[in-house]
Coordinates of N, CA and C in Angstrom, one line a residue:
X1239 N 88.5 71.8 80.5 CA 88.8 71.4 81.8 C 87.8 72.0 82.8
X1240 N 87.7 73.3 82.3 CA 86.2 74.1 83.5 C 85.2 72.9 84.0
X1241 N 84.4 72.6 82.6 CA 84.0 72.1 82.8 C 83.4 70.4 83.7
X1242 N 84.9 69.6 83.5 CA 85.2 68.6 84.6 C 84.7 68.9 85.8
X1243 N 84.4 67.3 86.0 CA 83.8 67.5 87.8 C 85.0 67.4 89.0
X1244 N 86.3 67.4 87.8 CA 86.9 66.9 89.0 C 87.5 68.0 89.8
X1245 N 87.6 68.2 91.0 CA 88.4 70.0 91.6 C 89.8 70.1 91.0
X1246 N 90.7 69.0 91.1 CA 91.7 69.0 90.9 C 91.7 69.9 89.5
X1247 N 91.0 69.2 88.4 CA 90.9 69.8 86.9 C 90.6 70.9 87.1
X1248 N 89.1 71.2 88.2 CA 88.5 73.1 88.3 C 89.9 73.4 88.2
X1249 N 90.3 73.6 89.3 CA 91.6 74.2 90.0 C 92.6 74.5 88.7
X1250 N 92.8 73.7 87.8 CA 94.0 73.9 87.0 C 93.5 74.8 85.5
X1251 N 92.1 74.4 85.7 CA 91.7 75.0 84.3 C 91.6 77.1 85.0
X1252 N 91.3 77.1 86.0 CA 91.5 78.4 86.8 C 92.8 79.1 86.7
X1253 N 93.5 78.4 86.7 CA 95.2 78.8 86.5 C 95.5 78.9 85.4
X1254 N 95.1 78.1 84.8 CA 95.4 78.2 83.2 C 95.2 79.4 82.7
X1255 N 93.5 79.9 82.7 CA 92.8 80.8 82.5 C 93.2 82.3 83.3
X1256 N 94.0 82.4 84.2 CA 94.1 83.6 84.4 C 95.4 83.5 84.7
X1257 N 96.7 82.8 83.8 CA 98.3 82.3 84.2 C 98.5 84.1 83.6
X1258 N 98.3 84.5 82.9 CA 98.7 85.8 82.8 C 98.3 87.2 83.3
X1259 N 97.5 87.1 84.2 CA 96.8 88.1 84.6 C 97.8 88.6 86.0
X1260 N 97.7 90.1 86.2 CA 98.0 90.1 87.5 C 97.5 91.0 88.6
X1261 N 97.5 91.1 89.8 CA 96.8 91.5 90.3 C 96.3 93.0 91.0
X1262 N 96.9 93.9 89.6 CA 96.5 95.2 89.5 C 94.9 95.1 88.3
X1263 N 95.2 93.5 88.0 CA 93.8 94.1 86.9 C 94.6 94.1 85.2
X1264 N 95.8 93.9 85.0 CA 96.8 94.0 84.0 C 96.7 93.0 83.4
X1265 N 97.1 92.5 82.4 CA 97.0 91.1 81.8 C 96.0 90.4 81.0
X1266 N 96.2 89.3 80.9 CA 95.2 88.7 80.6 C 94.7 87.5 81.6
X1267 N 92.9 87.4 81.0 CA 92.3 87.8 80.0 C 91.7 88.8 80.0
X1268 N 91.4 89.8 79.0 CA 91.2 91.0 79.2 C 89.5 91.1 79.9
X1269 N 89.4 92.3 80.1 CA 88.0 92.9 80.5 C 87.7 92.0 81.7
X1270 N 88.0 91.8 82.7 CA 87.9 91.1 83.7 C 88.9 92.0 85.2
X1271 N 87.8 91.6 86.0 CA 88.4 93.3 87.2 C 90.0 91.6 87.9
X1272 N 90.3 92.5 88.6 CA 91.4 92.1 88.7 C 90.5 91.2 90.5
X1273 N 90.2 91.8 91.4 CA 89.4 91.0 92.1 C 88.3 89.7 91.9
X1274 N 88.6 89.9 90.3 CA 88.0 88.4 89.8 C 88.8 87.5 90.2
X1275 N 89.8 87.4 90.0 CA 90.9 86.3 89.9 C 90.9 85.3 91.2
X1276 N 91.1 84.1 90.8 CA 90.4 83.1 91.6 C 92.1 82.8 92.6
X1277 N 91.3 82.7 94.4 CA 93.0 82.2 94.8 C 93.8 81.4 94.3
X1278 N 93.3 80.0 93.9 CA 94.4 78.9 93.2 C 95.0 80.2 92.2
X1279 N 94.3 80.9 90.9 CA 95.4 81.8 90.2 C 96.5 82.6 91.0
X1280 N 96.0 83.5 91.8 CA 96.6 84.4 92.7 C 97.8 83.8 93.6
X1281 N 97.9 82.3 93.9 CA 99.1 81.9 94.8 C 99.5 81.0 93.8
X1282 N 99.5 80.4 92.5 CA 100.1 80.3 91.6 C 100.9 81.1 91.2
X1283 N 100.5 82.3 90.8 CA 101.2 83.5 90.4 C 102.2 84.0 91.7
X1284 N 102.0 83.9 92.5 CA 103.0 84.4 93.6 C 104.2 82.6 93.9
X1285 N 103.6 82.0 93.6 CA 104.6 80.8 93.7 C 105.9 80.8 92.7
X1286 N 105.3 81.1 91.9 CA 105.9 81.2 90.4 C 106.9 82.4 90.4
X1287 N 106.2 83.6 91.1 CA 107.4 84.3 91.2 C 108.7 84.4 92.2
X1288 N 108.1 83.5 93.2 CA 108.8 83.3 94.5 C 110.3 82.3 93.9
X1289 N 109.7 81.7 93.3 CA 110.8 80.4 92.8 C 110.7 81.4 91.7
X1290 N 110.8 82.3 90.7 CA 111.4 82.6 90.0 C 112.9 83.9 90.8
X1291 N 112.7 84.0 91.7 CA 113.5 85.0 92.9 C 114.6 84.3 93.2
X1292 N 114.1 83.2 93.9 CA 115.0 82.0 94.4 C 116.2 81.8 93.3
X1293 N 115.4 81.1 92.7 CA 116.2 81.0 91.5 C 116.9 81.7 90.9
X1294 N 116.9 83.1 90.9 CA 118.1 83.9 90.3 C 118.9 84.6 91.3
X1295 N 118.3 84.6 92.4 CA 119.6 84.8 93.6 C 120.3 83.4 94.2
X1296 N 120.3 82.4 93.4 CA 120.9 81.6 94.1 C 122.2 81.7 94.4
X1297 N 122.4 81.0 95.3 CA 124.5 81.5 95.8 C 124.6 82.4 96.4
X1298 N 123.5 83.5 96.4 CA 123.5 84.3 97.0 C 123.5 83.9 99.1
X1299 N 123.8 84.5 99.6 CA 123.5 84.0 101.0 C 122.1 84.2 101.9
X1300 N 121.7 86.0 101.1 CA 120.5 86.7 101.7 C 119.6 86.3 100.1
X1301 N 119.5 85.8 99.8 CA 118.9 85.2 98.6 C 116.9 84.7 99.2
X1302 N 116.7 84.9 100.1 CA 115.5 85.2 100.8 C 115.1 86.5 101.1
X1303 N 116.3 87.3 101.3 CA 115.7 88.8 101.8 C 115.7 89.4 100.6
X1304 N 116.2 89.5 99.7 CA 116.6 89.8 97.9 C 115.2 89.4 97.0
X1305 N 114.6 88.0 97.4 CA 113.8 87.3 96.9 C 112.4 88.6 97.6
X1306 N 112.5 88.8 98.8 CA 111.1 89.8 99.5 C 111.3 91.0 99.1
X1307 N 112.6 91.6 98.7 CA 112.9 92.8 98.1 C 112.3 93.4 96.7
X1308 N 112.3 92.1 96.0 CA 111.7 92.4 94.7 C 110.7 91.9 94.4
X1309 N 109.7 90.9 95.3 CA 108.5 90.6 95.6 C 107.5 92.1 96.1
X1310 N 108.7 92.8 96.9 CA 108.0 93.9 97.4 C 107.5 95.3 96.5
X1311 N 108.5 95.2 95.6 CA 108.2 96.2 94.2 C 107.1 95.6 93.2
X1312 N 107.0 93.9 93.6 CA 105.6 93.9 92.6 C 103.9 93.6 93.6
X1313 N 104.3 93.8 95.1 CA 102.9 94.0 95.6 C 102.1 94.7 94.8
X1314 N 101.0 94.7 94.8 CA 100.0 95.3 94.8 C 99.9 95.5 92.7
X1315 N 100.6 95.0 92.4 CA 100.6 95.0 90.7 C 100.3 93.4 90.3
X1316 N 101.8 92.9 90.6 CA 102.0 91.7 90.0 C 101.4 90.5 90.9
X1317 N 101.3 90.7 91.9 CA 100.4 90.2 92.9 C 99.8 90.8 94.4
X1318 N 98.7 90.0 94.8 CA 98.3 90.9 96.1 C 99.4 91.5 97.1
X1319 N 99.3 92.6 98.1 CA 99.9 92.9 98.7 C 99.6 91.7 100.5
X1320 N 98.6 91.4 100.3 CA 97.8 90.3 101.4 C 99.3 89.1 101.2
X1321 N 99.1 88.9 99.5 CA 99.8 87.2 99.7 C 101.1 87.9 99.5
X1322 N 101.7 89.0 99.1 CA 103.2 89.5 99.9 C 103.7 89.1 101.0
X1323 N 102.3 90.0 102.3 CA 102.5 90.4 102.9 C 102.6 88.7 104.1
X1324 N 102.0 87.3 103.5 CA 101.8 86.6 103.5 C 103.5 85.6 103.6
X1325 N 103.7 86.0 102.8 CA 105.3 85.3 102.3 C 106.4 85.9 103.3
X1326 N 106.2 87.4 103.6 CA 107.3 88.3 104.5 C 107.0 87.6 105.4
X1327 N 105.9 87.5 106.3 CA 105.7 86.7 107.1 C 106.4 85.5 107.9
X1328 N 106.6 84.8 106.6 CA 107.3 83.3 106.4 C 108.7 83.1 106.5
X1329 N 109.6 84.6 106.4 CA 111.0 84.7 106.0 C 111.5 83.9 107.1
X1330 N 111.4 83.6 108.1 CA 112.4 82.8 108.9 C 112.3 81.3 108.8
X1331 N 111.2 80.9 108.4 CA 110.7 79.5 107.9 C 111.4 79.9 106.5
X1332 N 110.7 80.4 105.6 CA 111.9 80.5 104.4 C 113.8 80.2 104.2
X1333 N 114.2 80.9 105.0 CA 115.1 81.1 105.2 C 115.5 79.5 106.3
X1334 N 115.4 79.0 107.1 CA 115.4 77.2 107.6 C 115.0 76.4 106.5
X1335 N 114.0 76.6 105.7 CA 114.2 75.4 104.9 C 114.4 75.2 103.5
X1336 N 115.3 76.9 103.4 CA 115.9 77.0 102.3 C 117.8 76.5 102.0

């Protein structure tokens, strides 16, 4: 897919290729600095964990502040502290059109 001219395909074959990586530098694929990692991977990975949050606090009521709570223990590892800090940001939009 790299290869393709199409962006849509760049884009997915980028995600593909760094779906395990995270953004301490951890993961795969190996030998690659962690500032390599392309944004489409990096807000993939934070999407993914966002809706993975969501989803297991559901029914919960503060199930958005719970969701930034344990987003907040994987800043700067499991993903940027920027696109964290990016999501905190959002909690009242979060929280309306959740």
């Amino acid at each position: 897919m790299k290869d393709d001219r199409s962006p849509l395909l760049h884009c997915a074959a980028e995600i593909a290729l760094w779906h395990h990586k995270n953004a301490d530098g951890t993961g795969y694929p190996p030998q690659s600095a962690a500032s390599d990692m392309p944004l489409s991977a990096q807000l993939t990975r934070a999407a993914m964990r966002v809706r993975h949050y969501l989803h297991y606090y559901r029914g919960c009521a503060d199930r958005v502040e719970r969701m930034l709570h344990a987003l907040k223990k994987e800043a700067g590892a499991v993903i940027t502290v920027e696109i964290y800090e990016m999501i905190r940001s959002e909690q009242e939009t979060l929280e309306k059109v959740l």
